[in-house]
Amino acid sequence: MSESKYNHAEVEAKWQEKWNETNLYKQVIDHSKPKHYALTMLPYPSGDLHIGHWYAMSPSDARARFMRMNGYNVLFPMGFDAFGLPAENAAIKHNINPRKWTYANIERMRKQLQSMGTMFDWEREAISCDPKYYKWSQWFFKKLYEHGLAYRKMSAVDFCPSCNTTLAREQVWGDDRHCERCGTPVIKKNLEQWFFKTTKYAEELLDFSQIDWPEPVKVMQKNWIGRSEGAEVVFRTEQGDEIPVFTTRPDTLWGATFMVLSPEHPFVEKVTTPEQATAVAEYQEQAARLTDIDRESEGRPKTGVFTGGYAVNPVNGERIPIWIADYVLMSYGFGAIMAVPAHDERDFEFARKFGLSIVPVILPEEMESIETDEMETAYVGLGKMINSGPLDDTAVTNDKGRQNPSVAAAIDFLEEHDIGQETINYKLRDWLISRQRYWGAPIPMVYCDNCGTVPIPDEELPVLLPEDSEFAPTGESPLKTSPSFYETTCPSCQGKAIRETDTLDGFLCSSWYQYRYLSPDYDEGPFDPTEAAYWLPVDQYTGGIEHATMHLIYTRFFTMAIRDMGLVNFTEPMTALFNQGMVLGPDGEKMSKSRGNVVSPDNLVEQYGADTVRTYLMFFARWEQGGPWNYDGIKGPQRLLFDVWDVARAEYTAVSESPSATRDLRRKTHQTIRKMTQDLESFAFNTAVAAIMEQRNVIKAAQEKQEASVEAMDEAIDSLLLVVAPIAPYITEELWALRGHGYSIHQQSWPSWDEEIAREESITLILQVNGKVRDRMEVPADIADEAAKEAALASENVQSHLNGKTPRKVIYVPGRLVNVVV
RNA sequence: GGGGCGGUGGCGAAAUGGCAGACGCAGCGGACUUAAAAUCCGCCGGAGGAAUACUCCGUGUGGGUUCGACUCCCACCCGCCCUACCA
């Protein structure tokens, strides 16, 4: 049929050049069209693009192209999240300056991204390690500081002894609490660190009413934020120090028979008696040596030491011992608990082990009395309060917080007596943003003996990374090796001062990249307000679900914070989100360099061409599902595109034209347009490709038979090219031109369908008896209810399965089936 | 322990509560070819059956709702991922 085969290398090179020359993908403000800001998560420039990048980006690109053909003015930018650990570790390994290494990678990856045939507007590219970018990351840090959202404090942080750096909570992985990068078990270390007050927005972050995000992401964020309703209760030591605790069960307060402090609790030294000092110090040392896995694994027997000190239970004046134990974490609540062994498993185990007293204060409904000695485990169920003075007999239900009568009564009691109050506690912690690393944006602060902590004035931004610093980790911040960097003068008093030598967490840079894309060269502010007014917020975000609890919380927090500064006028950065699944390695495991199962697309792209690889990636799995990589099926999409090439170039004549053949072809054509529209709208790329294949099959058969009209064939081919264009942009552009249409196919309108033409004339009616298929027959699609039922009862097979019984009920499901019930 | 996602042919998968397996891959048989590749035609969940007649079984397991369940409900098993002594 065709003389020349499709040469993907030639065609792709040709159109890439033409697209560049003609600025086909330049995206500018156009008030005559509705805007659509399509955003896909930007990559780390840590090497080459792997198949996962293609899997994430080419369907996103197809969606953006689809929106453009549907009349939207689409912004679809790309950039590089170029700061942070992955880039730096790789640079260290290759013994080359992180900047040179990063930019070399960016060069390569940008080419690979272009070869993918994406419609990215490269004039909007933003690179987070570029001084003109991080100037504004630093500016935002200052803004957060000025608005009381950034503070510095001494803090025990997760520390990787191998990478020599602190880690964010999110960078500590796995059951054994290991370093995300190198797998080394994490230890604790105390350092002075900068934090952002993410907790201030904990409540608002729980409100998802303004966003159309996948349910799993919302649930994961909700769990991550971890809201608990309860009470803060102030206990007092015998020395008179106040020790507040958080509890979700203030109704068990009368059963608090001892207190437990975290070994790192600041009051430990104060409450410890001289006799116990040695034991306490030893225990603290031992706890500090343990990694969190050892401390936090649930099956591990409880350990702890008595401090010798006592506190007073504020509700009943009981003198209760104060212990320290590593099952109490400094990082949650107040780092101290009231222990109610009768009604908490952990406290029960601890009390039994160390012979501490157990006082039940909840009587289970079905019991007359509850005896401590007979308890084999803590009782966590419902019942009524006992041994609780004025609150005795209050009902205890399973409800949370004030919904529970006993909790409500206890809170009222606390507040009346001024010993505590209702509180909500969150698992969410403030965002630690200090990094003892070279490859990040320097934190723009100086420390002056006279003036204290002073921000760098705006006109002196950016604080540039020094070139003369060591960048390999030494345990100290690398910038401490550069006196020319840290020795400075105080912006306030002009006296000698020292710069902050830590750098910003890369997640800060990626919290606002969607804003920098608007105007990557703009220097009057972080983004051009004119661009922002038109494009923001992001209409459709796409990316992996693995970012559910870090990036996607950070960027929401960031946007809420800058909204409160008046920098933007919306709350949510991304209105809609779609999560694609992950392409796993061929072994079914997550791809990683350490596992050696990373798949490069380069060979495939060379052999099959970008269009085929794109089409295959969209076909090979449900997009939100992903799965283990294999390319066994790539021949399918390859044959599909070869066939498209052949049918679109065929000289077609209708040898024996028949109206019904024409009608059949047109019906399938319009059905395909409808299906493609619905599927691309809903990210169902795999069934979209299947629909193209069906249309291909129909067109091939029609060309064979030569019965459909030339007009119907032209319509079939042209609309096929249009609906395939977002998926396979090169081959369709070439064929569009070969068929004599104007440049470019990607600027055409999405084809519309006619329901009348798409409608089926006849259907296969399924005939069931008692829900089992017994016969089927071709009937007109618009068959009436009665006619369908009659036809069903007339069927021999149906009659034979009725065994002479009288139908009790006959159900007709229009267009589908008749079910005869006996 | 908590949470999320999933379990359908040899494989990837499809299916507003309505014909389970669309669309592909691989495989098998045939055509073309000196041969292979490519291409084309046919078959392709299991069992019985000469059969494109028909029948039975079949979407992790067991129940339930329904005229009808891959789909909804309850209980459980398995796999993957996240989280975890969260007071």
Short mmCIF file of N, CA and C (backbone and C1' of nucleotides) in Angstrom, two decimals, chain A residues 208 213-223 544-549 552-553 556 577-579, chain B residues 4:
data_model
loop_
_atom_site.label_atom_id
_atom_site.label_comp_id
_atom_site.label_asym_id
_atom_site.label_seq_id
_atom_site.Cartn_x
_atom_site.Cartn_y
_atom_site.Cartn_z
N PHE A 208 -10.03 20.51 52.65
CA PHE A 208 -9.79 20.21 51.23
C PHE A 208 -10.97 20.66 50.37
N TRP A 213 -8.88 16.98 44.55
CA TRP A 213 -7.69 16.12 44.64
C TRP A 213 -8.13 14.69 44.90
N PRO A 214 -7.27 13.72 44.53
CA PRO A 214 -7.64 12.32 44.74
C PRO A 214 -7.84 12.03 46.23
N GLU A 215 -8.80 11.20 46.50
CA GLU A 215 -9.14 10.86 47.89
C GLU A 215 -7.93 10.31 48.66
N PRO A 216 -7.15 9.38 48.07
CA PRO A 216 -6.01 8.85 48.83
C PRO A 216 -5.04 9.95 49.29
N VAL A 217 -4.81 10.94 48.46
CA VAL A 217 -3.89 12.01 48.84
C VAL A 217 -4.46 12.79 50.02
N LYS A 218 -5.75 13.06 49.96
CA LYS A 218 -6.37 13.81 51.05
C LYS A 218 -6.31 13.00 52.35
N VAL A 219 -6.58 11.72 52.24
CA VAL A 219 -6.53 10.87 53.43
C VAL A 219 -5.11 10.83 54.00
N MET A 220 -4.12 10.69 53.11
CA MET A 220 -2.75 10.62 53.58
C MET A 220 -2.32 11.93 54.24
N GLN A 221 -2.75 13.05 53.67
CA GLN A 221 -2.41 14.33 54.29
C GLN A 221 -3.10 14.46 55.64
N LYS A 222 -4.32 14.00 55.69
CA LYS A 222 -5.08 14.07 56.93
C LYS A 222 -4.37 13.26 58.04
N ASN A 223 -3.95 12.05 57.67
CA ASN A 223 -3.25 11.22 58.65
C ASN A 223 -1.91 11.83 59.04
N GLY A 544 3.47 12.12 40.94
CA GLY A 544 3.40 10.86 41.66
C GLY A 544 2.81 11.00 43.05
N ILE A 545 2.16 9.96 43.50
CA ILE A 545 1.52 9.98 44.81
C ILE A 545 2.55 9.98 45.93
N GLU A 546 3.79 9.63 45.61
CA GLU A 546 4.82 9.61 46.65
C GLU A 546 5.07 11.00 47.24
N HIS A 547 4.56 12.02 46.57
CA HIS A 547 4.72 13.37 47.11
C HIS A 547 3.55 13.83 47.96
N ALA A 548 2.64 12.89 48.25
CA ALA A 548 1.41 13.25 48.93
C ALA A 548 1.66 13.99 50.24
N THR A 549 2.64 13.56 51.01
CA THR A 549 2.79 14.14 52.34
C THR A 549 3.99 15.05 52.49
N LEU A 552 3.50 18.16 48.51
CA LEU A 552 2.12 18.65 48.35
C LEU A 552 1.58 19.30 49.62
N ILE A 553 2.16 19.03 50.76
CA ILE A 553 1.79 19.78 51.96
C ILE A 553 2.58 21.08 52.02
N ARG A 556 1.21 23.73 49.70
CA ARG A 556 -0.07 24.27 50.20
C ARG A 556 0.21 25.22 51.36
N LEU A 577 -5.72 17.86 40.96
CA LEU A 577 -4.52 17.03 40.98
C LEU A 577 -4.86 15.66 40.43
N PHE A 578 -3.95 15.11 39.65
CA PHE A 578 -4.11 13.72 39.24
C PHE A 578 -2.80 13.02 39.51
N ASN A 579 -2.86 11.89 40.20
CA ASN A 579 -1.65 11.13 40.50
C ASN A 579 -1.48 9.99 39.53
P G B 4 -7.90 3.72 54.57
"O5'" G B 4 -6.88 3.85 53.36
"C5'" G B 4 -6.64 5.12 52.77
"C4'" G B 4 -5.51 5.01 51.77
"C3'" G B 4 -5.74 4.04 50.64
"O3'" G B 4 -6.58 4.55 49.64
"C1'" G B 4 -3.58 3.71 51.50
#
